[in-house]
C-alpha positions as a Markdown table, in Angstrom:
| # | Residue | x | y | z |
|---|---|---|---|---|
| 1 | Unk | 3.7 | 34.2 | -24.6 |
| 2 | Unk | 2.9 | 36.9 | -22.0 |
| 3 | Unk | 0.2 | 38.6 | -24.8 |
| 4 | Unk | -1.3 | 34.6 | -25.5 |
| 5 | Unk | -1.6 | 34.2 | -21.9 |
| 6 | Unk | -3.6 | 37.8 | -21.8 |
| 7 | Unk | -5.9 | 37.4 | -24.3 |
| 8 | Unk | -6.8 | 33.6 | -23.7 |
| 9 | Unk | -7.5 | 35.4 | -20.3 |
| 10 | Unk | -9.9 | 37.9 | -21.5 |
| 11 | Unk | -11.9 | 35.2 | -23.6 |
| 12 | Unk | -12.2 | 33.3 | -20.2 |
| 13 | Unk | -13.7 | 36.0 | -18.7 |
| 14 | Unk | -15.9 | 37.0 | -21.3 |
| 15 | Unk | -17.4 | 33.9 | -21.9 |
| 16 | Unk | -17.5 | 34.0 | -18.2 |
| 17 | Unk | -19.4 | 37.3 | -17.3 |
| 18 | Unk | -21.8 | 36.4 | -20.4 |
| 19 | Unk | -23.2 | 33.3 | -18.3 |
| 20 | Unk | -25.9 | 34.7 | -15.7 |
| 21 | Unk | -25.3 | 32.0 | -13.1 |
| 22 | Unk | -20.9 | 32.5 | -13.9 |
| 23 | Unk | -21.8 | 36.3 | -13.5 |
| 24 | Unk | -23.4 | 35.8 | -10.2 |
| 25 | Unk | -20.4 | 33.9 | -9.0 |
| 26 | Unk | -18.0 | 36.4 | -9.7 |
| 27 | Unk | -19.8 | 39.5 | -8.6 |
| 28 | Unk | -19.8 | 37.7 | -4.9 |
| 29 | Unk | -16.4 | 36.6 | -4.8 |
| 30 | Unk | -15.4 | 40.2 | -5.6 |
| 31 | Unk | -18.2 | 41.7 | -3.3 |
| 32 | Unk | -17.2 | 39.1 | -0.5 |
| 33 | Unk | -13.0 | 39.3 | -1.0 |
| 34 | Unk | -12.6 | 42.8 | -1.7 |
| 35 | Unk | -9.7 | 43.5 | -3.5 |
| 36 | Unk | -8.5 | 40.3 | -2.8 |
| 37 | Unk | -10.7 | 38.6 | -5.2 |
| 38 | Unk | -8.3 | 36.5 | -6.9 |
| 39 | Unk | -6.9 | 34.7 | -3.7 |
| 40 | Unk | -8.2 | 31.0 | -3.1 |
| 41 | Unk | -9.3 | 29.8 | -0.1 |
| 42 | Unk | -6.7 | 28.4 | 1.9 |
| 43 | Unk | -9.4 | 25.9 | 4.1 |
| 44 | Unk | -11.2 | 23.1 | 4.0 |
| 45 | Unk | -13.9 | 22.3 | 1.8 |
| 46 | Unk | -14.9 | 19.0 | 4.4 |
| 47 | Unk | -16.4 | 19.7 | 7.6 |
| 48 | Unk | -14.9 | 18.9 | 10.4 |
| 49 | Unk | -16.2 | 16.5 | 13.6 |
| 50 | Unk | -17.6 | 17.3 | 16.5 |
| 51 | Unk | -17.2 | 15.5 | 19.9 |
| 52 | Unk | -17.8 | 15.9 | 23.4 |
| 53 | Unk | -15.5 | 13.6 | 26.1 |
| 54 | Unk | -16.7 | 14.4 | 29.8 |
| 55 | Unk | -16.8 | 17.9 | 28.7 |
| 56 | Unk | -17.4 | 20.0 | 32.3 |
| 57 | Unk | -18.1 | 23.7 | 31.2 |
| 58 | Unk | -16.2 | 24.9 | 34.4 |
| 59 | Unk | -13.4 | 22.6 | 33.8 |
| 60 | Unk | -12.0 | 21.3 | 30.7 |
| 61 | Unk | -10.2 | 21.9 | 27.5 |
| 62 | Unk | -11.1 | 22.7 | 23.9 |
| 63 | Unk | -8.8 | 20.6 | 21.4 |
| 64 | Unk | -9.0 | 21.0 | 18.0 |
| 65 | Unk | -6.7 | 18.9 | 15.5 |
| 66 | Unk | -5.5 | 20.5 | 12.1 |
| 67 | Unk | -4.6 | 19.1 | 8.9 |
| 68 | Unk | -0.8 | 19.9 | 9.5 |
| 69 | Unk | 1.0 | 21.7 | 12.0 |
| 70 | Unk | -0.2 | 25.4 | 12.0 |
| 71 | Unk | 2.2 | 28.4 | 10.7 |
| 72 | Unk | 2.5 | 31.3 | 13.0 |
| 73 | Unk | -0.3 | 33.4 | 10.8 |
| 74 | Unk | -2.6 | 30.2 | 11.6 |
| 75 | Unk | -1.6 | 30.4 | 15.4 |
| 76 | Unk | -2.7 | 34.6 | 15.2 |
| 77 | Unk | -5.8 | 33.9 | 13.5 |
| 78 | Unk | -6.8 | 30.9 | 15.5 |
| 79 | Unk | -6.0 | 32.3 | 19.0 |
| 80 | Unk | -7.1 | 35.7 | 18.0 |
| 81 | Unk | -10.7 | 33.9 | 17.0 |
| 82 | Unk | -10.6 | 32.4 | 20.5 |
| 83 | Unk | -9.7 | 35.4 | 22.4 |
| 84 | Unk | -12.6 | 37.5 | 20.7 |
| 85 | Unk | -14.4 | 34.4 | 21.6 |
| 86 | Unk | -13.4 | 34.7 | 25.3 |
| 87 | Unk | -13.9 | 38.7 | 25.5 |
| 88 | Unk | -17.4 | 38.3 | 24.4 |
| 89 | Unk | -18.4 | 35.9 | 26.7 |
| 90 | Unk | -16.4 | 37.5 | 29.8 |
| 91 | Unk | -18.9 | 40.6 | 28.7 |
| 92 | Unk | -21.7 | 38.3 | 29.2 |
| 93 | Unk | -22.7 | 37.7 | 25.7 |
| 94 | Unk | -23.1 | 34.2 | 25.1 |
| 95 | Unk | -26.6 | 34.8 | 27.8 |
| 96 | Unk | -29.8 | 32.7 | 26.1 |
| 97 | Unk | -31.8 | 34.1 | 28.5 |
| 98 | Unk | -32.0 | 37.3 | 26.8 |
| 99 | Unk | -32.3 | 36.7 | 23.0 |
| 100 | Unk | -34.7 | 39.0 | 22.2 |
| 101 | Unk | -34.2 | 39.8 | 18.3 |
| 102 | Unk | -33.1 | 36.5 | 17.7 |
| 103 | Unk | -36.7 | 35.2 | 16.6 |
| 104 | Unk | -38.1 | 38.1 | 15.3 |
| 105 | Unk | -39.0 | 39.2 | 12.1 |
| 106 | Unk | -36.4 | 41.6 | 10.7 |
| 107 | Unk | -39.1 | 43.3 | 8.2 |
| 108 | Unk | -40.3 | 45.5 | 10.6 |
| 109 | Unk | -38.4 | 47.4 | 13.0 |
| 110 | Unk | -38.1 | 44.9 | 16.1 |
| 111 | Unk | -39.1 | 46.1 | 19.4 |
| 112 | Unk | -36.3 | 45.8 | 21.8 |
| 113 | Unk | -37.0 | 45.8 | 26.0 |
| 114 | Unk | -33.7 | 47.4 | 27.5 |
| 115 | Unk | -35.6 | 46.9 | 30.9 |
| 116 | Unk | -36.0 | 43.1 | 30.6 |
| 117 | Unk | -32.6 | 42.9 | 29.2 |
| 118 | Unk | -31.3 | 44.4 | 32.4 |
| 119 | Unk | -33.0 | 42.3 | 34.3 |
| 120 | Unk | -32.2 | 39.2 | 33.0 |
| 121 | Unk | -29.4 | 37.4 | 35.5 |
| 122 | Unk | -26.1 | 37.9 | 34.3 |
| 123 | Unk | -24.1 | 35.3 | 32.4 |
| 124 | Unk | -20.1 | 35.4 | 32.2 |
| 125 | Unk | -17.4 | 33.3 | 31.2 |
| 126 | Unk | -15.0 | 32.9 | 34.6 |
| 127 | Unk | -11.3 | 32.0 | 32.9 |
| 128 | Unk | -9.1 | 30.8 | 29.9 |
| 129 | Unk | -5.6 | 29.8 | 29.3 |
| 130 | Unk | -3.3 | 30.7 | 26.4 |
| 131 | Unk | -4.3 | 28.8 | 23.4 |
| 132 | Unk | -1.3 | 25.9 | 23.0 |
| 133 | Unk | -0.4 | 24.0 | 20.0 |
| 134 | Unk | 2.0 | 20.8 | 19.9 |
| 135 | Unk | 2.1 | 20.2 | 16.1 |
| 136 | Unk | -0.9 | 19.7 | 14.5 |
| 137 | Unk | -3.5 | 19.6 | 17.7 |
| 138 | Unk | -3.9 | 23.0 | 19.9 |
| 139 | Unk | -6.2 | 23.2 | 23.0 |
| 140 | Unk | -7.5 | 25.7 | 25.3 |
| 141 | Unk | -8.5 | 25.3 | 28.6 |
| 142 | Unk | -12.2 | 27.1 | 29.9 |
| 143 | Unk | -14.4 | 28.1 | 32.8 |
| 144 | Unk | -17.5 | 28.6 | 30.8 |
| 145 | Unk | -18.8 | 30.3 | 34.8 |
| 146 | Unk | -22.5 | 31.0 | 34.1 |
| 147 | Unk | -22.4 | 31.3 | 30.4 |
| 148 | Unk | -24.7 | 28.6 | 28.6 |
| 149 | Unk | -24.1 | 26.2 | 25.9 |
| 150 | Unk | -25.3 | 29.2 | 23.3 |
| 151 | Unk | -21.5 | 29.9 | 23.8 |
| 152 | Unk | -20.0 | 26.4 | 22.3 |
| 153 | Unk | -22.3 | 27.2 | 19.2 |
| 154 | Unk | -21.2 | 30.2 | 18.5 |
| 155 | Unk | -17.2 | 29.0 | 18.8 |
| 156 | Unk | -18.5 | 26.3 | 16.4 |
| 157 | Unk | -20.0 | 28.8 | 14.2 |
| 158 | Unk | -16.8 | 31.0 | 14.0 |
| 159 | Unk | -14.8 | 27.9 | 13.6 |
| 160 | Unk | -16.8 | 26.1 | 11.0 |
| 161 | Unk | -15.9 | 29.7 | 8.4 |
| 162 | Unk | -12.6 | 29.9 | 10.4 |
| 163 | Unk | -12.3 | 26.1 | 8.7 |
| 164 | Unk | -13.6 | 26.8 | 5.8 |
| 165 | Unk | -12.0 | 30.2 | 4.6 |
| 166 | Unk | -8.2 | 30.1 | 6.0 |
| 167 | Unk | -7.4 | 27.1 | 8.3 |
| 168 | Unk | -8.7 | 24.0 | 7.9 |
| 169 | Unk | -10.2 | 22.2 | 11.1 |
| 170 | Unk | -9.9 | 18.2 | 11.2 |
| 171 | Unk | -11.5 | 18.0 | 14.4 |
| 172 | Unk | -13.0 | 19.6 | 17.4 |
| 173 | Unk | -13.1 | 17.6 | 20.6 |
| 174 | Unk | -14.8 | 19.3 | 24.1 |
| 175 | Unk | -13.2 | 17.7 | 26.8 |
| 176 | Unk | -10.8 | 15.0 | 27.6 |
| 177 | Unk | -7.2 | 15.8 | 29.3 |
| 178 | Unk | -4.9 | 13.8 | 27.0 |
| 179 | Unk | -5.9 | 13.5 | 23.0 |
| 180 | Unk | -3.7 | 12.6 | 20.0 |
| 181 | Unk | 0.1 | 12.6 | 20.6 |
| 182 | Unk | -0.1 | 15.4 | 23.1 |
| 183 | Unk | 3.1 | 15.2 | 25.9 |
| 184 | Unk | 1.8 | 17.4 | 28.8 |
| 185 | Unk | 4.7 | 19.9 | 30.1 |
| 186 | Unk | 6.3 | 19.9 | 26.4 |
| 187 | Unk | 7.0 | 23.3 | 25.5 |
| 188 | Unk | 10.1 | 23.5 | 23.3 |
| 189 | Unk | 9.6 | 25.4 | 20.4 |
| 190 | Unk | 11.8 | 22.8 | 18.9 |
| 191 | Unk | 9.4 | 20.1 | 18.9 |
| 192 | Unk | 6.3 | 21.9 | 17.4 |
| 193 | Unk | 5.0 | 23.7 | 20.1 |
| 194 | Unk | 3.7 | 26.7 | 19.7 |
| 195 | Unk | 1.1 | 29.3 | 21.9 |
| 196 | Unk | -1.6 | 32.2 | 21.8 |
| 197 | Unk | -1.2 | 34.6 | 24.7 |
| 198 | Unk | -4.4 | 35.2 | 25.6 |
């Protein structure tokens, strides 16, 4: 059965790698997955939704609701996207204001002003909390301080692949103090909760 199994195998992939377009596909699955080609994905093919409820960039919480309640990998890789998230922008990166390449061509070699960068007024995130998780919805809370909105885009960015590629995202909601089920002050392990330490 083992040898069947085998060599219906190696037909697939023959017939496979002898279509261009097939070819392609494989070629950037391996390229893009390493030796881990023949994992699947374990997101979500479906976007997920976007809203904003009295969202104050100095004081409110990020929820995000999952498909099912998240295993403690998916509470890692979640919270360890949002902590990156967080040390970028306490190192002023999420700063509009100087964007310099961002427009520019990238067939020449770009011209960059360290001067004007310098200059530019500084832009940092003020304070997070852990990220917490009550089943299937999680939330953070945020001081966005003088960081601009370029900061929610790129936390949408990371979790649109984050969604995508490992843990799939229902929905993310910017504001609001009570969404879902959520029961404020419950934090027994026992009844789904779970946290980030950020």
């Amino acid at each position: 059965m083992l040898a069947k199994t085998t060599r219906s195998s190696e037909l697939f992939l023959e017939i496979a790698l002898a279509t261009p377009v097939m070819r392609k596909r494989i070629e950037d699955r391996v390229r893009k997955k390493g030796r881990n080609f023949y994992k699947s994905k374990t997101g979500s093919v479906l976007a997920f939704k976007v809203s904003f409820r009295d969202f104050n960039p100095v004081d409110s919480y990020i929820w995000f609701e999952l498909y099912g309640s998240p295993s403690d990998r998916d509470v890692d890789l979640i919270g360890s996207a949002i902590q990156s998230w967080y040390v970028m922008g306490r190192l002023g990166a999420f700063n509009s204001s100087n964007l310099q390449l961002a427009n520019q061509s990238m067939e020449y070699n770009p011209l960059y002003d360290v001067d004007k960068g310098f200059k530019v007024m500084p832009s940092s995130f003020h304070d997070i909390s852990d990220v917490e998780f009550q089943d299937n919805w999680g939330r953070f809370w945020v001081d966005l301080g003088t960081s601009d909105f370029f900061a929610i885009d790129v936390l949408l960015n990371c979790l649109t692949v984050l969604s995508s590629e490992y843990l799939a995202i229902q929905q993310v909601v910017f504001g609001g103090r009570k969404i879902g089920d959520w029961e404020e002050g419950m934090t027994n392990p026992d009844y789904g909760y779970k946290y980030f330490k950020i």
